[in-house]
Coordinates of C-alpha atoms and ligand atoms in Angstrom, one line a residue:
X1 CA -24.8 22.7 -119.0
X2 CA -24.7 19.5 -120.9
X3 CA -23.8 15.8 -119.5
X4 CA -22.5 13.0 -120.9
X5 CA -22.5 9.2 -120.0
X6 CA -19.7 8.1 -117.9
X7 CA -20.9 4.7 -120.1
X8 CA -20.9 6.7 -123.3
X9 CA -19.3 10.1 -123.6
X10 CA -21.6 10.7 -126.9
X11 CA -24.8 10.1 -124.9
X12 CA -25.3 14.1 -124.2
X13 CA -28.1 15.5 -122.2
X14 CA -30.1 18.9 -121.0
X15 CA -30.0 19.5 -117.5
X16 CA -33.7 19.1 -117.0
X17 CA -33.4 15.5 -118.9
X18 CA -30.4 14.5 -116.5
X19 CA -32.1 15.7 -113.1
X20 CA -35.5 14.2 -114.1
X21 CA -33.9 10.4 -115.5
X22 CA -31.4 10.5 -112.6
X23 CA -29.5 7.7 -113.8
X24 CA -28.5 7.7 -117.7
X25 CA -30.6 4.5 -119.6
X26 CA -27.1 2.8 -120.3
X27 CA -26.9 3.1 -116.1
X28 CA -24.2 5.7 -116.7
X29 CA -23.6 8.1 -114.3
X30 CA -24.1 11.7 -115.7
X31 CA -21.5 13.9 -115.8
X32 CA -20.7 18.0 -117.2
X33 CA -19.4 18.3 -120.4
X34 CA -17.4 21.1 -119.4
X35 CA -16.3 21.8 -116.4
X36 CA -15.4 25.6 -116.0
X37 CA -12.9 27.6 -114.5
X38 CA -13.6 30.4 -112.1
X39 CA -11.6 33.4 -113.0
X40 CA -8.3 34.4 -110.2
X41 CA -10.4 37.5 -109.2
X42 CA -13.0 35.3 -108.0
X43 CA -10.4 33.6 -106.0
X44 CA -9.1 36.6 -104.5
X45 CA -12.4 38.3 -103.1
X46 CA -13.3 34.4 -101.5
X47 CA -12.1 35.7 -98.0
X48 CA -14.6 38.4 -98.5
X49 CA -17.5 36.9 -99.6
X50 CA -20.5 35.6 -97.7
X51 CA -21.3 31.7 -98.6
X52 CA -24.4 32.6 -100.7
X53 CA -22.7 34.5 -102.8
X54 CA -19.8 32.2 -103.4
X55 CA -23.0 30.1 -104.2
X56 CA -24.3 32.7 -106.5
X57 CA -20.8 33.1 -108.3
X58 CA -20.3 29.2 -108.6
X59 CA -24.1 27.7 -109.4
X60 CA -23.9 31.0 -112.1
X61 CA -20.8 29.4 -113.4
X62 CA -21.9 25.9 -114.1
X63 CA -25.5 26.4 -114.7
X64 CA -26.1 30.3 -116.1
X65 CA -27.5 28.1 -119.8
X66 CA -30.1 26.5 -118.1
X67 CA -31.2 29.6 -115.4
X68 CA -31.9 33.0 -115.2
X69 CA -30.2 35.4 -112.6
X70 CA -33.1 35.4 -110.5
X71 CA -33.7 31.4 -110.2
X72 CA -29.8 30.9 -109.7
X73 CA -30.3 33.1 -106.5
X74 CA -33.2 31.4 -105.4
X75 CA -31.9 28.1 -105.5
X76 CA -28.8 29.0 -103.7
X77 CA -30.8 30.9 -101.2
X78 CA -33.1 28.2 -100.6
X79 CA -30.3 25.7 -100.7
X80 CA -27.8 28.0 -98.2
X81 CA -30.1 28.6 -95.7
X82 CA -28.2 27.9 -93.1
X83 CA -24.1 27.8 -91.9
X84 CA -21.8 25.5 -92.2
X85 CA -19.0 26.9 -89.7
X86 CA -15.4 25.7 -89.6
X87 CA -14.1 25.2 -86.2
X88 CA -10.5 24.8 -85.0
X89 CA -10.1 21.6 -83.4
X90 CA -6.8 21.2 -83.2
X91 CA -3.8 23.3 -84.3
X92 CA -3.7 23.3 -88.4
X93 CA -7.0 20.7 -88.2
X94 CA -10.3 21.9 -88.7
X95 CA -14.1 20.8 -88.6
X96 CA -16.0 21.7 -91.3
X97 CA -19.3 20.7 -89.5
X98 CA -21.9 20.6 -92.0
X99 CA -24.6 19.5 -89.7
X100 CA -27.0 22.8 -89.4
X101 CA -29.5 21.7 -91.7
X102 CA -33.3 20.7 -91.4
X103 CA -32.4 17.1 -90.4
X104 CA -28.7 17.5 -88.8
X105 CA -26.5 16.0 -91.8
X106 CA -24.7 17.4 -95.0
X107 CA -27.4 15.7 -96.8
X108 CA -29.8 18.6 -96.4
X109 CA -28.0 20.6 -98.8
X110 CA -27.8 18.4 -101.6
X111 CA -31.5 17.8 -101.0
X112 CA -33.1 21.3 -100.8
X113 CA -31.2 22.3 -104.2
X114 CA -32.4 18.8 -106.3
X115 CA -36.2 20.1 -105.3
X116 CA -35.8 23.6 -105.6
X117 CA -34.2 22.7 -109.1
X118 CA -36.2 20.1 -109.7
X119 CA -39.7 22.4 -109.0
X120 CA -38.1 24.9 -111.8
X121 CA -37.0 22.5 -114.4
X122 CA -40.7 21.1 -114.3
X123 CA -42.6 24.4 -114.4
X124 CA -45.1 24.9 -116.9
X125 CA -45.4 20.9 -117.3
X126 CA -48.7 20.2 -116.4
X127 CA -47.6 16.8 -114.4
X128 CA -46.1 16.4 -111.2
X129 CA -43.0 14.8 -110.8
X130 CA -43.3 11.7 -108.2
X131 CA -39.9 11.2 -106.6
X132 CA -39.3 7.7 -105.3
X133 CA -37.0 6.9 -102.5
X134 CA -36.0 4.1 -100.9
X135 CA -33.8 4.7 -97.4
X136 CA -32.9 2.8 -94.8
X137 CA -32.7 6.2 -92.7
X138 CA -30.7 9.7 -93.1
X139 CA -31.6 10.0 -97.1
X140 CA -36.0 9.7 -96.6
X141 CA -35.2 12.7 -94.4
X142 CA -33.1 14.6 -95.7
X143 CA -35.5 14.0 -99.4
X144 CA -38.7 14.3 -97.7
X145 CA -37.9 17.8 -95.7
X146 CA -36.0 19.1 -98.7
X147 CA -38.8 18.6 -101.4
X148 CA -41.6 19.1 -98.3
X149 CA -44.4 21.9 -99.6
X150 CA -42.2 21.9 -102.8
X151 CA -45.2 22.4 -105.8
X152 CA -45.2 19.8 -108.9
X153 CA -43.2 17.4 -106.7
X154 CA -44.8 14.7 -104.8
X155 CA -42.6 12.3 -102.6
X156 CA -42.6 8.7 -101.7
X157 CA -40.3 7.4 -99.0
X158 CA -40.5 3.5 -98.8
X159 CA -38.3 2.7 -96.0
X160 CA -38.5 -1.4 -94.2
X161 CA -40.5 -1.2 -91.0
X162 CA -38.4 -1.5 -87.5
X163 CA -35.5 -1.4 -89.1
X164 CA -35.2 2.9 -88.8
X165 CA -34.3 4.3 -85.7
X166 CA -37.3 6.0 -84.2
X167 CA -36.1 9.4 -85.0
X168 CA -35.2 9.0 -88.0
X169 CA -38.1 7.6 -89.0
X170 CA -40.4 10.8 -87.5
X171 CA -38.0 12.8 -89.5
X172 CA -40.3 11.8 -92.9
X173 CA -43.4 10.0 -91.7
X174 CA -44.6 13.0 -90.0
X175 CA -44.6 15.9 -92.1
X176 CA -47.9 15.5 -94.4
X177 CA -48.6 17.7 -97.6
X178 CA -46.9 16.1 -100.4
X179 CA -44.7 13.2 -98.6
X180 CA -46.3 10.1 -98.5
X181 CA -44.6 7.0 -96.2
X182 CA -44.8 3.4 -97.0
X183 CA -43.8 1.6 -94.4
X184 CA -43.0 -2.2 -96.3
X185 CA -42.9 -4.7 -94.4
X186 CA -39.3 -6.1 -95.6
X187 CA -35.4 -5.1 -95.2
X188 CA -33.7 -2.2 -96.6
X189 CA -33.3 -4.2 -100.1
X190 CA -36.9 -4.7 -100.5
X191 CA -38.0 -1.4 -101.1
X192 CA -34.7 -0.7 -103.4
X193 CA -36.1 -3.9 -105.4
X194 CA -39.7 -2.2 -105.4
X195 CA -38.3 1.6 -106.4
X196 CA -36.0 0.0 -109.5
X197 CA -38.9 -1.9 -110.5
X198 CA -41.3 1.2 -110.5
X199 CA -38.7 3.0 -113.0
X200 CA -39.0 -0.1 -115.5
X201 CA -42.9 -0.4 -115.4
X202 CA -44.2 0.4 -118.7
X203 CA -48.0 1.2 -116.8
X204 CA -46.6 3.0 -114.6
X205 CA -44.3 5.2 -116.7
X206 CA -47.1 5.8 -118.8
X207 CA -49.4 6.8 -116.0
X208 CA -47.3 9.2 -114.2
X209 CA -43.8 11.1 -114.2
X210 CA -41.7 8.9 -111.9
X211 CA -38.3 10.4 -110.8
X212 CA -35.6 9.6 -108.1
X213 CA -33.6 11.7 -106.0
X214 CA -30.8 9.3 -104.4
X215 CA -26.8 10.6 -104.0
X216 CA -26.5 9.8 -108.2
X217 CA -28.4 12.4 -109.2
X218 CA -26.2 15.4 -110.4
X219 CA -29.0 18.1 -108.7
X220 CA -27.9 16.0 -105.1
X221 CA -24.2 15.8 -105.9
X222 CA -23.1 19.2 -107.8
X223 CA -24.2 21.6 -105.0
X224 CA -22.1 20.1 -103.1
X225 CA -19.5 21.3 -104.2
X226 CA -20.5 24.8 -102.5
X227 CA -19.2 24.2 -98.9
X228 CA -15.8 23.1 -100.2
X229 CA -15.1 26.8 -101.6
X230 CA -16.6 28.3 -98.4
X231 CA -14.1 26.1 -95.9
X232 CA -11.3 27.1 -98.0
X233 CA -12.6 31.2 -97.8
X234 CA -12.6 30.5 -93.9
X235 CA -9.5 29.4 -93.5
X236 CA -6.5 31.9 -92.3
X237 CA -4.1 32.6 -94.9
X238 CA -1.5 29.9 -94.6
X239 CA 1.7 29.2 -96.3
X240 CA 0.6 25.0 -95.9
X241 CA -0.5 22.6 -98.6
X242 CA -4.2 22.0 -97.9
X243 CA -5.6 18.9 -97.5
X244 CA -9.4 18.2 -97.1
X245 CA -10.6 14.6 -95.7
X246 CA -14.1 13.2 -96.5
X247 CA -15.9 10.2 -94.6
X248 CA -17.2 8.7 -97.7
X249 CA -19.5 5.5 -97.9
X250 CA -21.1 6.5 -101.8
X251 CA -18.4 8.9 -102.7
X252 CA -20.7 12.1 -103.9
X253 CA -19.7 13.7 -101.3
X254 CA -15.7 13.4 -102.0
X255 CA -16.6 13.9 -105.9
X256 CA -18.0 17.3 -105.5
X257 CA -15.0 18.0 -103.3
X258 CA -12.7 17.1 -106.5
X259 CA -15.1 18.8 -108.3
X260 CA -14.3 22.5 -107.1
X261 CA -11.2 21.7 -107.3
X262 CA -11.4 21.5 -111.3
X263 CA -13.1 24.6 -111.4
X264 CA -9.8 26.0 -109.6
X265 CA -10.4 25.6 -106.0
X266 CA -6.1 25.6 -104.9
X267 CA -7.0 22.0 -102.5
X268 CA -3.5 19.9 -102.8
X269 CA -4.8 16.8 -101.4
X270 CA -7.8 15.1 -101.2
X271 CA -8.5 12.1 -98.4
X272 CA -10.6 9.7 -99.1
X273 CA -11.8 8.3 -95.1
X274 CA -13.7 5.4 -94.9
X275 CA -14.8 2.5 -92.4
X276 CA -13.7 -1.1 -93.0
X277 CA -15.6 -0.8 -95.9
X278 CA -12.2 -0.2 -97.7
X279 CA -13.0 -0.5 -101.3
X280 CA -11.6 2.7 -102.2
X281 CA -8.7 2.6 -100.4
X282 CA -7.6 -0.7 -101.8
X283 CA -8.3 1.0 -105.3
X284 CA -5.9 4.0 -104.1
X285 CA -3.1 1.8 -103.1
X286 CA -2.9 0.3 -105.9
X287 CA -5.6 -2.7 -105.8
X288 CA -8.1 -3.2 -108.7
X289 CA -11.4 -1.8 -107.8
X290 CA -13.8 -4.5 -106.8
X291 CA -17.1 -4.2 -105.2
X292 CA -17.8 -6.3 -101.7
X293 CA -20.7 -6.9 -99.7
X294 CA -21.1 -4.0 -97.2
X295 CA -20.2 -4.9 -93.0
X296 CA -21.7 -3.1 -90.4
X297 CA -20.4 -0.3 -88.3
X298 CA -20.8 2.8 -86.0
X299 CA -20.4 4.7 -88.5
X300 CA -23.4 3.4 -90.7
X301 CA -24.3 6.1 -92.8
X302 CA -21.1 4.8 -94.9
X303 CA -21.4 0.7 -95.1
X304 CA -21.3 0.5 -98.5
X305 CA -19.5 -1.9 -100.4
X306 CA -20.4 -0.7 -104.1
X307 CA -19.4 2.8 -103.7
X308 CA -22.3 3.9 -106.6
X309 CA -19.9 7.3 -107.1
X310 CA -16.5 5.6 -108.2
X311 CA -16.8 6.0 -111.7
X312 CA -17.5 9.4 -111.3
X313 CA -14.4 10.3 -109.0
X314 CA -12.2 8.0 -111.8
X315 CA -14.0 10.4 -114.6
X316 CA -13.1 13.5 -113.2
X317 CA -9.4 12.8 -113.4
X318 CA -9.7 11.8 -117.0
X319 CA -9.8 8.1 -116.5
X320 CA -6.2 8.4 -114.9
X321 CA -6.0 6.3 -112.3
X322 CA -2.1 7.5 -111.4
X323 CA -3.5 11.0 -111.5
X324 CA -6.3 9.8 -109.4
X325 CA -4.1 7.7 -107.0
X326 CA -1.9 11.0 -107.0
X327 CA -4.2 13.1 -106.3
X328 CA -6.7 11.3 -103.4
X329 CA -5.4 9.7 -100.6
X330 CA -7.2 6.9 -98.8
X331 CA -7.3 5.5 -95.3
X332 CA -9.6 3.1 -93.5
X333 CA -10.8 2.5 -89.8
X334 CA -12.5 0.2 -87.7
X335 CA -14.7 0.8 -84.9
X336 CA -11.9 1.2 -81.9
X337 CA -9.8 3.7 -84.0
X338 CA -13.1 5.4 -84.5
X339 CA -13.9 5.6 -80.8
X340 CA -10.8 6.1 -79.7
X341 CA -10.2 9.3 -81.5
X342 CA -13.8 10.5 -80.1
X343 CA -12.5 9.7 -76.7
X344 CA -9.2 11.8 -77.5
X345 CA -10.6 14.8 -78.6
X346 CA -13.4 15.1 -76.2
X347 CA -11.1 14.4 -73.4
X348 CA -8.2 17.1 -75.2
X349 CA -10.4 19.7 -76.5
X350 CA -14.0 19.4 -75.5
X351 CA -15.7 18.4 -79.1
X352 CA -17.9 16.1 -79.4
X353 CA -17.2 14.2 -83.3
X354 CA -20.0 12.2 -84.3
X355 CA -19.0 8.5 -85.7
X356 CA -19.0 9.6 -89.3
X357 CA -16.9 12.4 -88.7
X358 CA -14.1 11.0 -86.3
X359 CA -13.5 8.6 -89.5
X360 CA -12.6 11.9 -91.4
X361 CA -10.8 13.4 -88.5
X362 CA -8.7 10.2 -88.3
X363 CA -7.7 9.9 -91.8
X364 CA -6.5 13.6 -91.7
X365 CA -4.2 13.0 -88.6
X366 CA -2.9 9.9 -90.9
X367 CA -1.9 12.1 -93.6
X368 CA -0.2 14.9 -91.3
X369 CA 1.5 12.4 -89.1
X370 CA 3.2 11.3 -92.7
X371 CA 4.3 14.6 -93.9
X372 CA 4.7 17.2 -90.6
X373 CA 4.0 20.6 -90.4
X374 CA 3.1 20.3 -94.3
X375 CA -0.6 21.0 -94.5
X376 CA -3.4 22.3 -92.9
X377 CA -6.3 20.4 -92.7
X378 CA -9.8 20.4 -92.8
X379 CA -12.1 17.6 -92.1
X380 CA -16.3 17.2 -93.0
X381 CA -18.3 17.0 -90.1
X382 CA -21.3 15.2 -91.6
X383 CA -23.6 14.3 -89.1
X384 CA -24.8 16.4 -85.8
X385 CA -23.4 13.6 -83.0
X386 CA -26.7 13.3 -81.8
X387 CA -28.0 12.0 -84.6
X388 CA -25.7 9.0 -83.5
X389 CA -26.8 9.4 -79.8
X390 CA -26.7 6.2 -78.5
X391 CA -23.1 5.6 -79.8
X392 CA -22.0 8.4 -78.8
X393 CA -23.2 8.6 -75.5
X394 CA -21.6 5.1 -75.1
X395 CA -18.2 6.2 -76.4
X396 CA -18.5 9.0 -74.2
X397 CA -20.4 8.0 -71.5
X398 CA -22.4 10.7 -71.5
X399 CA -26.2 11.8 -72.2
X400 CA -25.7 14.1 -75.2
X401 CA -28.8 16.9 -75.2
X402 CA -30.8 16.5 -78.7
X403 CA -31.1 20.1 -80.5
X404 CA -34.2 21.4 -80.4
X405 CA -35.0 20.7 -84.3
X406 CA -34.7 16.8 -83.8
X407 CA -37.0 16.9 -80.6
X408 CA -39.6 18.7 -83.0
X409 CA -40.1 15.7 -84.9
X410 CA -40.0 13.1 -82.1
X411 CA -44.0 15.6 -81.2
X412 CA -45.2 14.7 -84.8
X413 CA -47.8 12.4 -85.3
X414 CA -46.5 9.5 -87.6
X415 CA -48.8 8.7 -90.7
X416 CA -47.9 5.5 -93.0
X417 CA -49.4 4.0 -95.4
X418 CA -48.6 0.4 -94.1
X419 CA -47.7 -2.4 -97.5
X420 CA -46.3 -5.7 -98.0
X421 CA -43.2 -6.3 -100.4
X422 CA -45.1 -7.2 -103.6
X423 CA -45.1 -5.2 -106.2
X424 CA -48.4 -5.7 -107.1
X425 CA -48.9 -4.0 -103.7
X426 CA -46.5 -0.9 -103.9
X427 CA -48.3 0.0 -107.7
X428 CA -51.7 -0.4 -106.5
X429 CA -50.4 2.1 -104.1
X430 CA -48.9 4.5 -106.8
X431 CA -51.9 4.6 -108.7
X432 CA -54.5 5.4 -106.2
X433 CA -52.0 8.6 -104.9
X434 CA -52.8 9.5 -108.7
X435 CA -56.5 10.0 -107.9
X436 CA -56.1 12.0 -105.0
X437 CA -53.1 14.0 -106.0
Ligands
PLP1 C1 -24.4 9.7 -96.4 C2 -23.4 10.0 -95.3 C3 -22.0 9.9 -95.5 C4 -21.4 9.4 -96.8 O1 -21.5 10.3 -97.9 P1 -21.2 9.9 -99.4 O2 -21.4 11.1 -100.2 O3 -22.2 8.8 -99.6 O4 -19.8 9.4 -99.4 C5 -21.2 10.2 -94.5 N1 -21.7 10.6 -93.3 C6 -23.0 10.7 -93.1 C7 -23.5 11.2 -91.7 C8 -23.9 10.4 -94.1 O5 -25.2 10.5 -93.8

């Protein structure tokens, strides 16, 4: 598979070129050339199938230039090693909860296929890639336990001390081997500045193979794309229009969504579910697309004001934004609507919706409530609650058990390396790992 610029379309690159640069050097975002089509047979054995080989059938499709049989099933078995189960909330509205990964979120999947893919497109180099990442939480772990033990792939999570929840932080200063953690002594921004400023040092490019592995990179966002054909297999064969609904704060997410459904996947409407950071939702009713500074919320895994994935969505319908508009639906919340509707359902059903995916849930109801007994639905699920314990338990008022996997971390032992914000500092760093490694 080939990708192009979404700055230039005659800027074309291998897949190993656009995993390993991330971003495109014009800061393009990379996107397939083509995009195929999986054959009506394919659609009719979906019901049938289990979700690694709808993984098998649809990583083949897209990637079968670039890999061999045998590394397409060992990326999707690495990458679908767990479920992702869809659960009847409500009549015609489902949970697609997406949360039985390493670290509890729908990150983990895009994670464990960029370092899976990442370890094959670099074999027989005789450097290791060093991914850089800057978090401010749920990405350092969802990177650091997808690429842990990973060979030819070293990891650096810079994240800004006391500002990560205490679990979250275990969740990548803990494991050892080949993730390093530098805890700077900054905000969020700071070690963003430091990462971006690695990738344009001359020295250090020189010195060593610096990659990152944030939501732009198509080896995060493509797979993706997996769990939207493997909701649809699960659902009951209905005569309703089906509409999906993504909590979105970057947009990768809902673009791999859209993204199945150009390779044929029969989804009629999209919802695009966000906070109060409405950017996209202005765009979709009709307002010109302008970035704003991101507010805080419950629901904080999606503050973001410059939604880094909104070219990409815009590409994929051809740079039509009435097909776009058409196509994707968009609805924003604040934080009552979003407790509310965790109040409702616990109270009605019994499930316990986590902040992130109440938003989705919400923006669902919005679209059925306009058009009754039209669709059936499907909303992402993208955090485990307890991830977002203490606002959950608040909403609830309850003490919400954490799972077993999260406690596991909260026994590690946590090992930084500590650092200021210079980045004087952060290279020194770099280039004494480079002795040891
Ligand atoms: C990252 C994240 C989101 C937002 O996903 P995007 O692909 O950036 O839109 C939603 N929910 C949770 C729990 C997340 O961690």
């Amino acid at each position: 598979m080939h990708f192009y610029s979404t700055n230039n379309p005659n800027h074309i690159v291998s897949l190993k070129e656009a995993v390993v640069k991330g971003l495109a050097p014009d800061q393009g975002l990379y996107m397939p050339v083509n995009i195929p089509r999986l054959p009506g047979r394919f659609f009719n054995e979906l019901p049938r199938k289990t979700f690694r080989e709808i993984g098998y059938e649809v990583i083949g499709a897209l990637f079968k230039e670039d890999l061999s049989d045998a590394q397409i099933k060992e990326l999707v078995d690495h990458t679908l090693a767990f479920d992702a189960p869809l659960v009847e909330v409500e009549k015609d509205v489902y949970s697609l909860e997406l949360f039985h990964g390493p670290t509890l979120a729908f990150k983990d999947f895009g994670a464990r296929f960029c370092s899976k893919l990442m370890a094959m497109l670099m074999q027989g180099e005789n450097r290791k890639v060093r991914v850089l990442v800057a978090t401010s939480g749920d990405t350092g772990s969802a990177v650091a336990n997808g690429f842990f033990k990973v060979e030819g792939v070293e990891v650096i999570v810079l994240y800004p001390k006391g500002k990560v929840s205490e679990l979250q932080e275990k969740q990548f200063t803990t494991l050892g081997e080949n993730i390093t953690a530098l805890e700077v002594d900054g905000v969020f921004d700071d070690c963003q500045a430091l990462v971006k400023q690695a990738f344009l040092d001359p020295e250090l490019n020189e010195k060593m193979l610096l990659t990152s592995a944030n939501s732009i990179n198509v080896a995060r966002w493509i797979p993706q794309c997996l769990y939207y054909f493997y909701a649809y297999s699960r659902l009951s064969k209905t005569d309703k229009r089906v509409a999906v609904s993504v909590p979105s704060g970057n947009f990768g997410n809902l673009g791999a969504g859209i993204l199945a459904e150009r390779m044929g996947l029969p989804i009629d409407m999209f919802i695009a579910s966000t906070n109060v950071n409405r950017v996209v939702p202005d765009f979709l009713a009709g307002s010109h697309f302008e970035a704003k500074p991101s507010i805080a919320t419950i629901s904080n895994s999606m503050d973001v004001g410059n939604p880094s994935n909104f070219f990409r969505l815009l590409a994929l319908y051809g740079n039509d934004e009435a097909l776009f508009r058409k196509k994707v639906k968009g609805f924003y919340f604040g934080d009552q609507d979003t407790q509310r509707a965790m109040v409702k359902i616990k109270e009605e059903t019994g499930y316990i919706m986590d902040p992130h995916g109440a938003v989705g849930y919400l923006g669902l109801r919005n679209l059925m409530k306009m058009h009754p007994g039209e669709f059936v639905g499907i909303f992402l699920e993208t955090a485990h609650p307890a991830k977002f314990k203490s606002v959950v338990d608040e909403t609830l008022g309850i003490d919400l058990p954490i799972p077993e996997r999260l406690q596991a971390f909260m026994k590690g032992k946590k090992e930084v390396v500590g650092m200021g914000k210079s980045f004087g500092e952060f290279k020194g760093i770099l280039i004494g790992l480079d002795g040891t490694a």
